[in-house]
XYZ file of C-alpha atoms in Angstrom:
626
model
C 5.992 4.754 -17.334
C 3.645 6.767 -15.249
C 4.834 4.260 -13.164
C 2.939 1.866 -15.168
C 6.269 0.408 -16.028
C 6.600 -0.664 -12.547
C 3.728 -2.973 -12.431
C 5.548 -6.174 -12.077
C 6.183 -9.189 -9.944
C 9.191 -7.686 -8.217
C 10.986 -10.923 -8.791
C 10.643 -14.040 -10.794
C 9.212 -16.849 -8.706
C 12.515 -18.469 -7.950
C 15.102 -16.049 -9.158
C 14.837 -13.551 -6.341
C 13.464 -15.859 -3.675
C 15.338 -16.170 -0.421
C 15.750 -18.985 2.061
C 16.363 -19.128 5.764
C 19.514 -20.420 7.385
C 17.642 -23.517 8.496
C 16.993 -24.749 4.953
C 18.049 -28.332 4.426
C 20.954 -28.828 2.013
C 20.105 -29.764 -1.543
C 20.046 -33.475 -2.237
C 22.543 -34.137 -4.971
C 21.814 -36.438 -7.853
C 22.946 -39.983 -7.250
C 26.158 -41.151 -8.758
C 24.541 -44.260 -10.197
C 26.505 -46.034 -12.855
C 25.322 -46.175 -16.427
C 22.903 -43.963 -18.314
C 20.215 -42.185 -16.231
C 16.671 -43.476 -16.486
C 13.382 -41.651 -16.876
C 12.432 -42.786 -13.375
C 15.565 -41.108 -11.998
C 14.746 -37.917 -13.910
C 11.213 -37.904 -12.509
C 12.487 -38.500 -8.973
C 15.061 -35.732 -9.339
C 12.451 -33.242 -10.528
C 9.973 -34.223 -7.811
C 12.626 -33.569 -5.175
C 13.713 -30.315 -6.842
C 10.182 -28.909 -7.017
C 9.535 -29.835 -3.390
C 12.614 -27.895 -2.323
C 11.755 -24.934 -4.540
C 8.225 -24.716 -3.158
C 9.557 -24.673 0.396
C 12.181 -22.077 -0.473
C 9.753 -19.800 -2.314
C 7.442 -19.549 0.705
C 10.360 -18.691 2.988
C 11.661 -16.394 0.284
C 8.537 -14.360 -0.184
C 8.340 -13.523 3.498
C 12.013 -12.541 3.820
C 11.944 -10.455 0.640
C 8.744 -8.722 1.740
C 10.328 -7.689 5.038
C 13.518 -6.450 3.369
C 11.645 -4.231 0.891
C 9.185 -2.916 3.470
C 11.691 -2.316 6.284
C 14.935 -1.215 4.622
C 17.686 -1.309 7.240
C 21.259 -2.558 7.336
C 20.030 -5.588 9.269
C 17.279 -6.595 6.858
C 19.645 -6.120 3.941
C 22.242 -8.347 5.607
C 19.683 -11.043 6.384
C 18.286 -10.907 2.874
C 21.764 -11.161 1.364
C 22.619 -14.183 3.508
C 19.340 -15.862 2.646
C 19.710 -15.050 -1.046
C 23.155 -16.635 -1.005
C 21.743 -19.870 0.395
C 18.938 -19.966 -2.143
C 21.275 -19.273 -5.040
C 23.474 -22.138 -3.895
C 20.513 -24.525 -3.888
C 19.145 -23.508 -7.284
C 22.623 -23.451 -8.857
C 23.398 -26.927 -7.571
C 20.076 -28.241 -8.833
C 20.705 -26.725 -12.275
C 24.194 -28.224 -12.401
C 23.001 -31.644 -11.256
C 20.196 -31.524 -13.823
C 22.774 -31.588 -16.634
C 22.998 -35.349 -16.100
C 19.646 -35.620 -17.868
C 20.400 -33.184 -20.738
C 20.694 -35.763 -23.510
C 17.748 -37.915 -22.515
C 14.498 -38.253 -24.417
C 11.873 -37.297 -21.847
C 8.124 -36.572 -21.948
C 7.573 -32.970 -23.143
C 6.301 -31.669 -19.793
C 9.234 -33.137 -17.889
C 11.779 -31.896 -20.434
C 10.216 -28.418 -20.193
C 10.708 -28.448 -16.434
C 14.407 -29.194 -16.812
C 14.768 -26.273 -19.220
C 12.886 -23.917 -16.895
C 14.950 -25.016 -13.893
C 18.151 -23.993 -15.641
C 16.640 -20.638 -16.657
C 15.104 -19.792 -13.291
C 17.878 -17.527 -12.017
C 18.102 -13.930 -13.232
C 21.401 -13.519 -11.412
C 23.236 -16.846 -11.745
C 26.191 -17.046 -9.383
C 29.523 -18.874 -9.644
C 29.386 -22.228 -7.884
C 31.730 -21.304 -5.068
C 30.913 -19.904 -1.653
C 32.999 -16.727 -1.732
C 31.838 -15.377 -5.101
C 28.234 -16.461 -4.562
C 28.240 -14.554 -1.250
C 29.757 -11.529 -2.952
C 27.181 -11.505 -5.742
C 24.178 -11.751 -3.438
C 25.525 -9.034 -1.145
C 26.022 -6.714 -4.114
C 22.540 -7.464 -5.471
C 20.902 -6.724 -2.138
C 22.973 -3.568 -1.664
C 22.029 -2.235 -5.117
C 18.328 -2.820 -4.434
C 18.533 -1.217 -1.004
C 20.559 1.753 -2.238
C 17.853 2.530 -4.766
C 15.101 2.115 -2.183
C 16.813 4.482 0.267
C 17.748 7.001 -2.444
C 16.936 10.649 -1.693
C 17.980 14.013 -3.078
C 18.903 16.279 -0.184
C 19.619 19.972 -0.526
C 20.227 22.746 2.024
C 17.502 25.228 2.878
C 17.657 28.879 3.939
C 17.403 27.879 7.612
C 20.517 25.731 7.300
C 18.607 22.466 7.446
C 18.421 19.926 4.637
C 15.286 19.007 2.757
C 15.378 15.441 1.444
C 13.138 14.369 -1.436
C 12.234 10.769 -2.297
C 11.619 9.433 -5.785
C 7.876 9.965 -5.210
C 8.485 13.615 -4.283
C 10.757 14.189 -7.262
C 8.439 12.353 -9.656
C 5.631 14.621 -8.525
C 7.721 17.640 -9.475
C 8.504 16.160 -12.909
C 4.802 15.407 -13.377
C 3.325 18.753 -12.328
C 5.867 21.558 -12.654
C 6.365 23.624 -15.788
C 9.321 25.552 -14.379
C 12.317 24.273 -16.390
C 14.775 25.140 -13.612
C 12.748 23.178 -11.073
C 12.447 20.263 -13.478
C 16.181 20.275 -14.106
C 17.007 20.372 -10.400
C 14.744 17.369 -9.689
C 16.167 15.389 -12.608
C 19.794 16.050 -11.715
C 19.134 15.449 -8.022
C 17.695 11.966 -8.491
C 20.418 10.911 -10.908
C 22.999 11.535 -8.198
C 21.712 8.591 -6.130
C 23.069 6.013 -8.572
C 26.660 7.277 -8.783
C 27.852 4.991 -5.916
C 26.385 1.952 -7.720
C 28.703 2.100 -10.721
C 31.693 0.106 -9.490
C 29.638 -2.515 -7.673
C 27.419 -2.959 -10.720
C 30.457 -3.741 -12.872
C 31.535 -6.419 -10.410
C 27.983 -7.785 -10.307
C 28.096 -8.227 -14.094
C 31.387 -10.161 -13.877
C 30.060 -12.528 -11.210
C 26.703 -13.086 -12.879
C 28.358 -13.845 -16.226
C 30.635 -16.383 -14.553
C 27.577 -18.146 -13.136
C 25.776 -18.109 -16.486
C 28.786 -19.651 -18.225
C 28.905 -22.467 -15.686
C 25.310 -23.253 -16.676
C 26.242 -23.382 -20.361
C 25.311 -19.889 -21.585
C 27.518 -17.304 -23.296
C 26.603 -14.687 -20.689
C 23.701 -13.596 -18.482
C 22.016 -11.671 -21.292
C 22.024 -14.750 -23.525
C 20.556 -16.701 -20.619
C 17.720 -14.203 -20.241
C 16.953 -14.310 -23.972
C 16.814 -18.111 -23.877
C 13.680 -17.945 -21.724
C 11.277 -17.330 -24.621
C 11.003 -20.717 -26.315
C 13.477 -19.602 -28.989
C 17.214 -19.026 -29.328
C 18.779 -15.794 -27.981
C 19.468 -14.687 -31.547
C 15.887 -15.345 -32.622
C 14.548 -13.418 -29.658
C 16.731 -10.389 -30.370
C 15.505 -10.412 -33.972
C 11.894 -10.729 -32.799
C 12.219 -7.667 -30.579
C 13.664 -5.638 -33.443
C 10.921 -6.853 -35.834
C 8.189 -5.731 -33.446
C 9.887 -2.367 -32.945
C 10.043 -1.755 -36.679
C 6.282 -2.321 -36.866
C 5.563 0.454 -34.376
C 8.465 2.846 -35.026
C 6.596 5.051 -37.577
C 3.835 5.694 -35.039
C 6.400 6.625 -32.376
C 8.232 8.988 -34.742
C 4.963 10.785 -35.512
C 4.247 11.162 -31.790
C 7.799 12.341 -31.048
C 7.639 14.955 -33.810
C 4.341 16.358 -32.548
C 5.401 16.425 -28.882
C 8.733 18.075 -29.683
C 6.927 20.840 -31.578
C 4.567 21.501 -28.650
C 7.388 21.518 -26.091
C 9.309 24.072 -28.132
C 6.189 26.252 -28.174
C 6.024 25.961 -24.390
C 9.695 26.182 -23.379
C 11.440 27.809 -26.323
C 15.211 27.324 -26.507
C 15.216 25.054 -23.436
C 13.424 22.431 -25.547
C 14.909 23.164 -28.960
C 18.014 21.297 -30.092
C 19.560 21.264 -33.583
C 19.732 17.452 -33.513
C 15.988 17.108 -32.941
C 16.369 15.289 -29.620
C 14.041 16.148 -26.713
C 15.649 17.057 -23.355
C 14.716 14.292 -20.942
C 13.542 16.477 -18.047
C 10.705 18.040 -20.056
C 8.691 14.856 -20.640
C 6.937 14.572 -17.280
C 8.717 11.456 -16.053
C 12.072 10.906 -14.361
C 13.204 8.469 -17.059
C 11.237 9.961 -19.998
C 9.618 6.560 -20.292
C 5.978 7.663 -20.331
C 4.801 11.151 -21.189
C 1.201 11.244 -20.002
C 1.934 13.904 -17.403
C 2.630 16.514 -20.074
C -0.752 16.026 -21.730
C -1.957 19.506 -20.655
C 0.973 21.003 -22.586
C 0.426 19.007 -25.790
C -3.357 18.525 -25.709
C -5.276 19.230 -28.938
C -6.795 22.676 -29.253
C -10.428 21.591 -28.996
C -13.586 22.764 -27.311
C -14.714 19.218 -26.580
C -15.209 18.659 -22.864
C -12.689 16.223 -21.423
C -12.242 14.809 -17.957
C -9.450 14.297 -15.453
C -9.378 10.955 -13.617
C -7.629 12.484 -10.619
C -10.326 15.114 -10.249
C -13.054 12.501 -10.654
C -11.599 10.427 -7.820
C -11.367 13.463 -5.548
C -14.872 14.668 -6.422
C -16.237 11.267 -5.397
C -14.122 11.151 -2.232
C -12.396 7.931 -3.317
C -9.463 7.184 -1.024
C -6.452 4.935 -1.600
C -8.144 1.772 -0.365
C -11.280 2.597 -2.317
C -9.210 2.682 -5.507
C -8.093 -0.902 -4.835
C -11.715 -1.972 -4.337
C -12.569 -0.562 -7.771
C -9.808 -2.745 -9.234
C -11.018 -5.876 -7.456
C -14.599 -5.225 -8.537
C -13.488 -5.151 -12.172
C -12.204 -8.728 -11.915
C -15.251 -9.846 -9.959
C -17.405 -8.494 -12.807
C -15.609 -10.894 -15.172
C -16.431 -13.881 -12.989
C -13.304 -14.082 -10.835
C -13.591 -14.811 -7.113
C -12.858 -11.981 -4.668
C -9.373 -11.503 -3.280
C -8.728 -13.273 0.050
C -9.138 -11.369 3.308
C -5.405 -11.666 3.916
C -4.814 -9.488 0.852
C -6.455 -6.561 2.628
C -4.721 -7.334 5.926
C -1.156 -7.800 4.653
C -0.725 -5.523 1.630
C 1.086 -2.185 1.778
C -1.156 0.537 0.353
C 0.324 3.731 1.826
C 3.884 4.993 2.152
C 4.909 4.683 5.807
C 6.058 7.900 7.437
C 8.491 6.216 9.821
C 10.735 4.145 7.539
C 12.179 3.605 4.069
C 10.384 1.215 1.733
C 10.655 0.329 -1.948
C 7.619 2.212 -3.266
C 7.829 0.698 -6.721
C 4.382 -0.831 -7.360
C 4.435 -4.629 -7.336
C 2.205 -7.672 -6.923
C 3.280 -10.507 -4.619
C 2.391 -14.172 -4.273
C 3.952 -15.171 -0.964
C 2.899 -18.810 -0.615
C 2.205 -19.778 -4.259
C -1.442 -20.276 -3.309
C -3.584 -17.575 -1.751
C -1.316 -15.181 0.156
C -1.559 -12.471 -2.487
C -0.409 -8.922 -1.728
C -0.069 -5.517 -3.335
C 2.877 -3.293 -2.388
C 2.391 0.255 -3.567
C 2.624 3.761 -2.125
C -0.777 4.755 -3.518
C -1.710 8.359 -4.140
C -5.195 9.494 -5.151
C -4.508 10.214 -8.801
C -5.559 8.848 -12.150
C -2.337 7.088 -13.032
C -2.367 5.155 -9.745
C -6.008 4.179 -10.385
C -4.944 2.579 -13.667
C -1.811 1.082 -12.088
C -3.913 -0.673 -9.453
C -6.013 -2.354 -12.150
C -2.748 -3.481 -13.732
C -1.182 -4.793 -10.528
C -4.265 -6.769 -9.604
C -3.949 -8.422 -13.001
C -0.748 -9.970 -11.661
C -2.471 -11.129 -8.479
C -5.374 -12.766 -10.300
C -2.929 -14.391 -12.739
C -0.929 -15.743 -9.790
C -3.999 -17.286 -8.246
C -5.229 -18.718 -11.546
C -2.152 -20.956 -11.981
C -1.718 -21.830 -8.301
C -2.594 -25.500 -8.868
C 0.111 -26.066 -11.492
C 3.391 -27.762 -10.628
C 5.934 -25.415 -9.073
C 8.006 -24.806 -12.214
C 4.829 -24.089 -14.176
C 3.569 -21.468 -11.695
C 4.351 -18.486 -13.879
C 3.093 -16.812 -17.025
C 3.642 -18.200 -20.536
C 6.533 -15.756 -20.810
C 7.230 -12.766 -18.603
C 5.637 -10.434 -21.135
C 2.314 -12.221 -20.610
C 2.278 -11.381 -16.905
C 2.664 -7.693 -17.657
C 0.283 -7.794 -20.617
C -2.594 -9.246 -18.618
C -2.553 -6.366 -16.160
C -2.214 -3.859 -18.978
C -5.099 -5.471 -20.881
C -7.359 -4.858 -17.905
C -6.047 -1.294 -17.684
C -7.047 -0.754 -21.335
C -10.635 -1.283 -20.241
C -10.459 1.729 -17.917
C -12.257 3.693 -20.639
C -14.733 6.576 -20.324
C -17.502 3.993 -20.720
C -16.131 2.033 -17.754
C -15.773 5.154 -15.618
C -19.413 6.015 -16.315
C -20.512 2.442 -15.560
C -18.892 2.548 -12.104
C -20.312 5.978 -11.328
C -17.180 8.111 -11.559
C -18.094 9.894 -14.803
C -21.495 11.427 -15.526
C -21.329 11.635 -19.302
C -19.132 9.775 -21.795
C -17.437 12.272 -24.116
C -18.559 12.000 -27.759
C -16.407 10.228 -30.340
C -15.328 13.625 -31.598
C -13.287 13.890 -28.379
C -11.423 10.660 -29.093
C -8.362 12.422 -30.478
C -7.547 13.803 -27.043
C -8.244 10.458 -25.384
C -6.038 8.583 -27.840
C -3.256 11.149 -27.562
C -3.266 10.804 -23.806
C -3.091 7.012 -24.137
C -0.309 7.242 -26.726
C 1.775 9.456 -24.444
C 2.001 6.436 -22.161
C 1.591 3.391 -24.379
C 3.496 4.487 -27.492
C 6.057 6.735 -25.834
C 7.110 3.797 -23.682
C 7.922 1.399 -26.533
C 11.502 2.481 -27.340
C 12.303 2.814 -23.638
C 11.021 -0.720 -23.058
C 13.343 -1.894 -25.800
C 16.536 -0.052 -24.898
C 16.847 -1.027 -21.215
C 17.758 -4.604 -22.052
C 19.513 -3.597 -25.257
C 21.949 -1.786 -22.968
C 22.128 -4.647 -20.476
C 22.580 -7.376 -23.073
C 25.514 -5.438 -24.484
C 26.928 -4.926 -20.986
C 26.699 -8.634 -20.200
C 28.242 -9.591 -23.557
C 31.134 -7.162 -23.094
C 30.202 -5.059 -26.118
C 29.659 -2.195 -23.668
C 32.570 -1.983 -21.243
C 32.456 -0.340 -17.786
C 34.327 2.631 -19.244
C 31.366 3.256 -21.604
C 28.365 2.619 -19.353
C 26.942 6.131 -19.429
C 28.013 7.058 -22.945
C 26.296 4.005 -24.452
C 23.226 4.462 -22.259
C 22.602 7.878 -23.765
C 23.543 6.733 -27.249
C 20.821 4.074 -27.082
C 18.336 6.581 -25.661
C 19.130 8.866 -28.586
C 18.823 6.050 -31.133
C 15.504 4.636 -29.973
C 13.810 7.394 -27.957
C 15.152 10.568 -29.536
C 15.868 11.838 -26.017
C 18.949 13.637 -24.651
C 20.177 14.423 -21.124
C 19.360 17.989 -20.054
C 22.938 18.581 -18.866
C 26.288 17.190 -19.873
C 26.918 13.680 -18.569
C 30.160 11.778 -18.137
C 31.474 8.436 -16.966
C 31.540 9.861 -13.453
C 27.752 9.359 -13.616
C 25.833 6.089 -13.694
C 22.450 7.085 -15.050
C 21.253 3.525 -15.760
C 21.265 2.834 -12.008
C 18.757 5.637 -11.432
C 16.180 3.258 -12.950
C 14.790 0.697 -10.503
C 14.999 -2.293 -12.819
C 18.732 -1.856 -13.356
C 19.403 -1.603 -9.630
C 17.168 -4.597 -8.878
C 18.407 -6.687 -11.843
C 14.887 -7.174 -13.164
C 14.758 -8.121 -16.866
C 12.903 -5.479 -18.859
C 12.053 -6.969 -22.252
C 8.811 -8.163 -20.677
C 7.468 -4.602 -20.612
C 8.077 -4.033 -24.291
C 6.434 -7.362 -25.115
C 3.529 -6.495 -22.826
C 2.870 -3.291 -24.764
C 2.461 -5.390 -27.912
C 0.622 -8.352 -26.385
C -1.929 -6.340 -24.410
C -3.477 -4.993 -27.603
C -3.579 -8.486 -29.118
C -5.315 -9.718 -25.968
C -7.691 -6.757 -25.917
C -8.691 -7.141 -29.562
C -9.405 -10.849 -29.044
C -11.355 -10.346 -25.803
C -13.394 -7.517 -27.307
C -14.310 -9.779 -30.219
C -15.346 -12.455 -27.712
C -17.426 -9.851 -25.889
C -19.187 -9.053 -29.179
C -18.053 -5.429 -29.246
C -17.952 -4.010 -32.769
C -17.036 -0.360 -32.228
C -13.569 1.210 -32.233
C -11.051 -0.842 -30.250
C -10.137 2.109 -28.044
C -13.784 2.370 -26.911
C -14.024 -1.248 -25.791
C -14.205 -2.223 -22.124
C -14.709 -5.871 -21.163
C -16.095 -4.849 -17.762
C -18.949 -7.190 -16.700
C -18.466 -9.519 -19.679
C -18.365 -13.094 -18.403
C -17.520 -14.580 -21.816
C -14.373 -12.464 -22.052
C -13.552 -13.319 -18.439
C -13.886 -17.031 -19.132
C -11.567 -16.825 -22.151
C -9.018 -14.838 -20.170
C -9.137 -17.246 -17.247
C -8.615 -20.229 -19.534
C -5.273 -18.799 -20.602
C -4.299 -17.703 -17.091
C -4.787 -21.156 -15.599
C -2.343 -22.666 -18.124
C 0.524 -20.973 -16.321
C 3.805 -21.881 -17.979
C 2.803 -25.398 -18.976
C 3.056 -24.750 -22.707
C 5.355 -22.728 -25.002
C 3.998 -19.193 -25.241
C 2.787 -19.492 -28.874
C 0.334 -22.183 -27.694
C -0.996 -19.926 -24.955
C -1.123 -16.888 -27.226
C -3.200 -18.935 -29.646
C -5.573 -19.914 -26.820
C -6.545 -16.302 -26.194
C -5.975 -14.591 -29.562
C -6.036 -17.287 -32.238
C -2.549 -16.132 -33.334
C 0.804 -17.852 -32.760
C 3.018 -14.842 -33.406
C 3.319 -11.615 -31.447
C 1.951 -8.932 -33.719
C 1.751 -5.149 -33.470
C -1.143 -4.712 -35.905
C -3.589 -4.520 -32.975
C -1.772 -1.558 -31.435
C -1.698 0.110 -34.851
C -5.436 -0.516 -35.245
C -6.098 0.990 -31.816
C -4.200 4.193 -32.604
C -5.008 4.464 -36.328
C -7.235 7.564 -35.913
C -4.497 9.263 -33.897
C -1.782 8.444 -36.441
C -3.833 10.166 -39.130
C -4.321 13.229 -36.920
C -0.625 13.379 -35.916
C 0.493 13.286 -39.530
C -1.829 16.178 -40.289
C -0.405 18.196 -37.392
C 3.162 17.377 -38.428
C 2.794 18.569 -42.003
C 5.934 20.507 -42.898
C 7.796 19.415 -39.771
C 11.108 17.552 -39.896
C 10.406 13.969 -38.858
C 12.816 12.106 -36.619
C 16.161 13.136 -35.145
C 19.892 12.654 -35.494
C 21.109 9.331 -34.148
C 18.067 7.284 -35.197
C 20.432 5.015 -37.117
C 22.666 4.542 -34.077
C 25.203 7.177 -35.119
C 26.919 8.952 -32.250
C 25.193 12.186 -31.278
C 27.175 14.876 -29.503
C 25.450 15.723 -26.224
C 26.488 19.335 -25.875
C 26.312 21.081 -22.536
C 23.099 23.051 -22.075
């Protein structure tokens, strides 16, 4: 994503929390004779939530230090703390099984379900394997964060490039050799992860089975108020709704890239080489807009240039984001946000630069962690990340297990909904743009949006498709890379620019694999954000095209949004979706409405072109050496 995919709570509230060595041992459920009572269940949950609240505060601080000061020592401390937390949560989940068959009040029963699902990396309930799992998890995260591509220079010294440096090359260069070198260089950093990742999968699956799940992937899919099988089917249903729009975009972009790069971009199977799409993972394509832009005389604008023309610095960009929420009626961010956040990449140490929003104390210690650069995509990302922070504060008064979004897709969708309002109208309103381009320029605007929003959809789907199959055993360690690229071919129509083998581990070159962060949320967010936006624009009384709507300064829309945010995770997500949109089913018609004018234009441009690519049906595509 431009790294708009990275806007995320780095960790689920409990799942990746850590706890200090001084944490009191978990109080085990009493061994009372006879059937458990509701009073016992209530007492158990009260004790569990008290422990989890204490652990999450300790956790946030330890995790913050580890990601902002990556050293062997902080990794070791984080691993030890993670092990202790995992032991506590695992024991609570196991003890909670005593109440599985009881009839309990809906809210209490929901808490028991959420407690069992709170770990993204469940560990076996024994000290040695739990310690091993947490050490591997911390090592994978740290290895990614420290990853650099180093190459010798003419003077004999080495030049080392970070993911930010390499991403900048992918985003700005049009030299195919330079693009290829950056792509290959970054994908080398994940090779050492391969063996440890396989062991991590074994240990995590063992923990999931102890909690009653088939495997870790099934456990993740159980966290959506439906069965794992129903959730898988729901993801596929939503994809089928949007697939025709993606195919039209892919066909158009492929044609333009071939015009630009010739044989470097042209393949007989119709796949697009991954290094030509402006992003290290080919997940969002907005950076190649200058190459594929419509041939029009309509005056456009560049957000990066606007920011520079108005001398907006990194901190100023964050103030623009905060002011958006204030215009909707939300209170300002606390002073500690400005004192404790990380806004700039430090020059003296390694940090995880992946943009993320943090809620350290489950109340008001909100923080942003992001290596901000003065550019348009970071301006939009900031609006997204602050969506997480305002969501976190909105549900701060809920019980501990309800301090989260309705499902993890909601958390991402809220930030993205706000980002959708960063329209030309909004930019003019805040003084960054002098004149709003006429509607005749909307094709270019929509294409630029689609290069991020639509191009991302299959990528958002395939990450967990791969992982679910890995956890289930359908993809074995001997097939990790082969199946990764087969899924990328099937859903994205993208191929590696050079031959790959099982000596590589390309999945690990993506942050969310290394950090074990579930990814389905991002796909869901791409669907939900347009549902939210359509509903909020209707509340705001806006009647024009959906892509022209900004809810900036509209208190009625802000009130409706806040009503849903404050619900936290108290209700099944269909109830909360209904509260904001009036619908109880996730639905892609809003995203199709938003891009309808573009779809018509794309189909006109694609007349006579071969639509799609080999491998769309999942058939094996030969990735020949190039």
